[in-house]
PDB file of C-alpha atoms in Angstrom:
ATOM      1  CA  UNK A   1      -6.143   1.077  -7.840  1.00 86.00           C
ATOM      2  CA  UNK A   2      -4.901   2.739  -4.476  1.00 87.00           C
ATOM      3  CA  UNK A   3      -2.602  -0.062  -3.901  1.00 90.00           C
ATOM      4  CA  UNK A   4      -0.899   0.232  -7.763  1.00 92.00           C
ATOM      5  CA  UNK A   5      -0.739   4.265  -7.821  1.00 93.00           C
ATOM      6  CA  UNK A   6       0.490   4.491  -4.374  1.00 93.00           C
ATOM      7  CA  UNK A   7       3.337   2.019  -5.010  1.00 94.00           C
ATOM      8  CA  UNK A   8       4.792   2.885  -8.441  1.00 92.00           C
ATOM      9  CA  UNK A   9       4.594   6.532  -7.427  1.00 92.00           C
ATOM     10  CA  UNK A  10       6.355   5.893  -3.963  1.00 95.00           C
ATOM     11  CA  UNK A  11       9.320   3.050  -5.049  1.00 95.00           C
ATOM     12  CA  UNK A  12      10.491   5.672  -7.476  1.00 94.00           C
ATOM     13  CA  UNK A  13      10.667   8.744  -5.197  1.00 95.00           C
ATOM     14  CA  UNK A  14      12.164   6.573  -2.089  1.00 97.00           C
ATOM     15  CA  UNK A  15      14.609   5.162  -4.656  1.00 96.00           C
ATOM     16  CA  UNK A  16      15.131   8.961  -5.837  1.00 95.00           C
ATOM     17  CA  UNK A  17      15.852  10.342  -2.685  1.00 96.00           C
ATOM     18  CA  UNK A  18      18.201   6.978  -1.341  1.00 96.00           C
ATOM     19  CA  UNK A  19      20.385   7.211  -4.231  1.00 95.00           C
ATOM     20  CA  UNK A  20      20.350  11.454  -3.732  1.00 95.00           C
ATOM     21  CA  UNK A  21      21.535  11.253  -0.570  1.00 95.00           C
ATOM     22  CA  UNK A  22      24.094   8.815  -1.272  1.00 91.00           C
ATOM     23  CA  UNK A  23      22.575   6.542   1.359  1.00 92.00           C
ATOM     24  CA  UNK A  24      23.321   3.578  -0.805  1.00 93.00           C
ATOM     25  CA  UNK A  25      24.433   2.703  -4.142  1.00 93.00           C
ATOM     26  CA  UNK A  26      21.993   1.786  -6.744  1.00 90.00           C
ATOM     27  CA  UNK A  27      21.505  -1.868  -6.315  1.00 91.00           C
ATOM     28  CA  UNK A  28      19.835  -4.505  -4.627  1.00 92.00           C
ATOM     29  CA  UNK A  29      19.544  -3.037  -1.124  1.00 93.00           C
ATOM     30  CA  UNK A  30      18.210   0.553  -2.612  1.00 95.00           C
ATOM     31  CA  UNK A  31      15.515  -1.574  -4.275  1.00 95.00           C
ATOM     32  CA  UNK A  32      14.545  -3.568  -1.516  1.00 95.00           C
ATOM     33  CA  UNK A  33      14.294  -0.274   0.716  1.00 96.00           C
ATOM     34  CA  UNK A  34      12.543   1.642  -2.067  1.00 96.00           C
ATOM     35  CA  UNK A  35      10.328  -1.032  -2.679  1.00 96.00           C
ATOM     36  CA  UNK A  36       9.723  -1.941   1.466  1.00 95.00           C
ATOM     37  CA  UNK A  37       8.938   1.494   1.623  1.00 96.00           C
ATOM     38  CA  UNK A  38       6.469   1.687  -1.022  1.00 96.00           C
ATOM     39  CA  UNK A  39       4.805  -1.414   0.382  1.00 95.00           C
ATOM     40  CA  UNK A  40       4.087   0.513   3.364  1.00 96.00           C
ATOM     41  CA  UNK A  41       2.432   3.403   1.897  1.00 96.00           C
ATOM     42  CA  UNK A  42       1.109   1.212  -0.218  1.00 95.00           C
ATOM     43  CA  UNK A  43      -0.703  -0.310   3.016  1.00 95.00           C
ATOM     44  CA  UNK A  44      -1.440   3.201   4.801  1.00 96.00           C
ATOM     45  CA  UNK A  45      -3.340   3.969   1.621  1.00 95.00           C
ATOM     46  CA  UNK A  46      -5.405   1.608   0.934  1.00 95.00           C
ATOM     47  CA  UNK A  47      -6.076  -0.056   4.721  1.00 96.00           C
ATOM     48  CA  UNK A  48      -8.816   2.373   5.342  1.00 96.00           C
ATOM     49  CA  UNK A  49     -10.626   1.906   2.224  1.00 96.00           C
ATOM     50  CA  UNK A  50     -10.209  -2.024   2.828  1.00 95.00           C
ATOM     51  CA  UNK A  51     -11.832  -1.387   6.109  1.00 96.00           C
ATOM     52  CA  UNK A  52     -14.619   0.576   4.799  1.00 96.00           C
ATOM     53  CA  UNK A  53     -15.396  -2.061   1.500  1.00 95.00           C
ATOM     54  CA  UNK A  54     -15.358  -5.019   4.339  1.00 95.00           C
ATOM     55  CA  UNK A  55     -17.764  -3.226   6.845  1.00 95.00           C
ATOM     56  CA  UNK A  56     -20.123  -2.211   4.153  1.00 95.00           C
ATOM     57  CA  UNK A  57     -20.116  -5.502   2.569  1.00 94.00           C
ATOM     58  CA  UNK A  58     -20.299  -7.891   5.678  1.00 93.00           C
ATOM     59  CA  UNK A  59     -23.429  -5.828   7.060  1.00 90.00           C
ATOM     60  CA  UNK A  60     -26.784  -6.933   7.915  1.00 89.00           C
ATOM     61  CA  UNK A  61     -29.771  -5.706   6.653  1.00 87.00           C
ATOM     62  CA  UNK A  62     -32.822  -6.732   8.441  1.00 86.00           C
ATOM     63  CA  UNK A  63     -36.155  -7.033   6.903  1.00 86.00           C
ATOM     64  CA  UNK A  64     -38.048  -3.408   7.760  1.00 86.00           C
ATOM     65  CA  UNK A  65     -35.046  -1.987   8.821  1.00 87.00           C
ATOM     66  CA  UNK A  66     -32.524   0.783   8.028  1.00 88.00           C
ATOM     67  CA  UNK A  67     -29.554  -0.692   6.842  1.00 89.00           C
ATOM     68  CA  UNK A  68     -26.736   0.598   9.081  1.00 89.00           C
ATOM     69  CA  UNK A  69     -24.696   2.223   6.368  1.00 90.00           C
ATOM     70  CA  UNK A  70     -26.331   4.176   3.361  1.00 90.00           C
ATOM     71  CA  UNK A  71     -22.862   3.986   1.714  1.00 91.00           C
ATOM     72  CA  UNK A  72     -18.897   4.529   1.630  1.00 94.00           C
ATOM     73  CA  UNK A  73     -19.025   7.789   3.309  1.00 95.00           C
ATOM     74  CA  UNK A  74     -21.499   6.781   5.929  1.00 95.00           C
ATOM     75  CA  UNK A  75     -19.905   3.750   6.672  1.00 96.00           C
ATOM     76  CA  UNK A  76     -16.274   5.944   7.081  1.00 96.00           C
ATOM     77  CA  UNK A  77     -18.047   8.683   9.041  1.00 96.00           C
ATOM     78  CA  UNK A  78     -19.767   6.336  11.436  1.00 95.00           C
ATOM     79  CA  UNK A  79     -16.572   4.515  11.926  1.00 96.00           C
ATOM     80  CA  UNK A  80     -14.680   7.463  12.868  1.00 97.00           C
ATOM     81  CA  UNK A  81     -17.334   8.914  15.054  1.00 96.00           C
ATOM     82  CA  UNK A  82     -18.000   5.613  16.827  1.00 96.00           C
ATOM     83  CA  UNK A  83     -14.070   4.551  17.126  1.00 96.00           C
ATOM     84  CA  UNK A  84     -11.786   7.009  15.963  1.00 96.00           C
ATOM     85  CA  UNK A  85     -10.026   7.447  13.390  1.00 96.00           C
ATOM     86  CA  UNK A  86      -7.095   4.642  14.233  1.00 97.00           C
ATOM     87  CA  UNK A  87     -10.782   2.323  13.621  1.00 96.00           C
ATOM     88  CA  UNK A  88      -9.407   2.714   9.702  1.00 96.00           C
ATOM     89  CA  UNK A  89      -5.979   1.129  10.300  1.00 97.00           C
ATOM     90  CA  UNK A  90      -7.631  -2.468  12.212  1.00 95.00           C
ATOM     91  CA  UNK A  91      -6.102  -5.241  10.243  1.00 94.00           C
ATOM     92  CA  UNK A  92      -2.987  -3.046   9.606  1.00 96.00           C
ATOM     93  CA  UNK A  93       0.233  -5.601  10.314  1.00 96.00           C
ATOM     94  CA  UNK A  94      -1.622  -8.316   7.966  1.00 95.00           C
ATOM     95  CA  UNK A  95      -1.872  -5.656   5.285  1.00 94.00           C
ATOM     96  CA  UNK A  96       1.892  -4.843   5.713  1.00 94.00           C
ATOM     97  CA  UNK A  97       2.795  -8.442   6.148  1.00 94.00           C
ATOM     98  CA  UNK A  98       0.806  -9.238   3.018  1.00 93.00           C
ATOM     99  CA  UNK A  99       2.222  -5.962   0.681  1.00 91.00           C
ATOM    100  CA  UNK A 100       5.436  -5.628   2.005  1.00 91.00           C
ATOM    101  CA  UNK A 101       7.082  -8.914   0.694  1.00 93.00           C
ATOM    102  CA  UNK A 102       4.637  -8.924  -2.464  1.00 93.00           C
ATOM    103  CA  UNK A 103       5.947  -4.883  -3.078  1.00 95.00           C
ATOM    104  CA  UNK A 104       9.794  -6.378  -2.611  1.00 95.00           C
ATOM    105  CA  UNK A 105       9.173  -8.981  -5.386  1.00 95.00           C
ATOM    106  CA  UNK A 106       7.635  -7.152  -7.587  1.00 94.00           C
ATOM    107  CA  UNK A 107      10.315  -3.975  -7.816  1.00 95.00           C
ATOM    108  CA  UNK A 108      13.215  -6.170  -7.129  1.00 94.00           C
ATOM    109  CA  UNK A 109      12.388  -8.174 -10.423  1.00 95.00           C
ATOM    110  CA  UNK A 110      11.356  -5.109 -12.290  1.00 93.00           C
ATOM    111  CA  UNK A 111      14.734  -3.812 -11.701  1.00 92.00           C
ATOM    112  CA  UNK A 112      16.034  -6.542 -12.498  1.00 90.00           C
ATOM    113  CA  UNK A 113      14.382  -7.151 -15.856  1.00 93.00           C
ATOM    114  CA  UNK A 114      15.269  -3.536 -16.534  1.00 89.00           C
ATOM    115  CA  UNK A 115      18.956  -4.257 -16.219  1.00 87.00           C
ATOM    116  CA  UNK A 116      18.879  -7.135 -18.193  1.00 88.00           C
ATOM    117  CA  UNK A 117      17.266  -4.989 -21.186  1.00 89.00           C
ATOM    118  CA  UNK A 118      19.638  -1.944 -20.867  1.00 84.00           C
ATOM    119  CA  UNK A 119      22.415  -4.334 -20.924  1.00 75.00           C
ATOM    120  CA  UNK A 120      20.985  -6.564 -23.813  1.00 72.00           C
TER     121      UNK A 120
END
C-alpha cells in the first residue's frame, strides 16, 4: 500500500513541477525522471516498514521465553534504540535497484497508453 500511494502521488507532482519549471518538455525523459523519482520515494517509504515486517517475522521464539518483539512498534523502537535510526534503511540499494526500474516501466507505459487514448 505504501509502495502504490507513495508512487502515484509522487510521479505526478515530480512530473508537475519538471514540466513547471520548463526543465524539460513533456515526453519521454520527463517521465522517466518523474517516474525514477517516484521510485525512490517509493523506496524511502516503504524500506523501513520492510525492515520492520522482516525482523518481526524471521524472529525466534523460544519455548518459556519472551518473544523479542511484542509487535510493529516494539520491533521499530528496539531497532532504533539498539542501531539508530539509519537501522530502517539496511537493504536500501536492493530496494531502489528493485523499484526504480519497475517504477520507470510502469509510468513510462502508462503514459504511453494515455497518449495512445487521447489521440484515438
Amino acid at each position: 500500500m505504501l509502495v502504490t500511494a507513495s508512487q502515484l502521488a509522487s510521479y505526478d507532482q515530480f512530473k508537475e513541477m519538471i514540466l513547471e519549471r520548463d526543465l524539460m518538455k513533456d515526453g519521454l525523459g520527463t517521465h522517466v525522471t518523474a517516474s525514477f523519482a517516484a521510485g525512490f520515494v517509493a523506496a524511502v517509504a516503504s524500506n523501513p516498514v520492510d525492515v520492520i515486517k522482516t525482523r518481526v517475522m524471521n524472529m525466534k521464539v523460544e519455548a518459556g521465553m519472551a518473544a523479542p518483539y511484542s509487535g510493529a512498534v516494539d520491533c521499530a523502537m528496539k531497532t532504533i534504540k539498539a542501531e539508530g535510526p539509519m537501522a530502517l534503511y539496511k537493504g536500501f540499494i536492493p530496494t531502489i535497484s528493485r523499484q526504480g526500474p519497475f517504477t520507470v516501466v510502469l509510468f513510462v507505459t502508462l503514459e504511453q497508453v494515455r497518449k495512445l487514448f487521447k489521440d484515438f
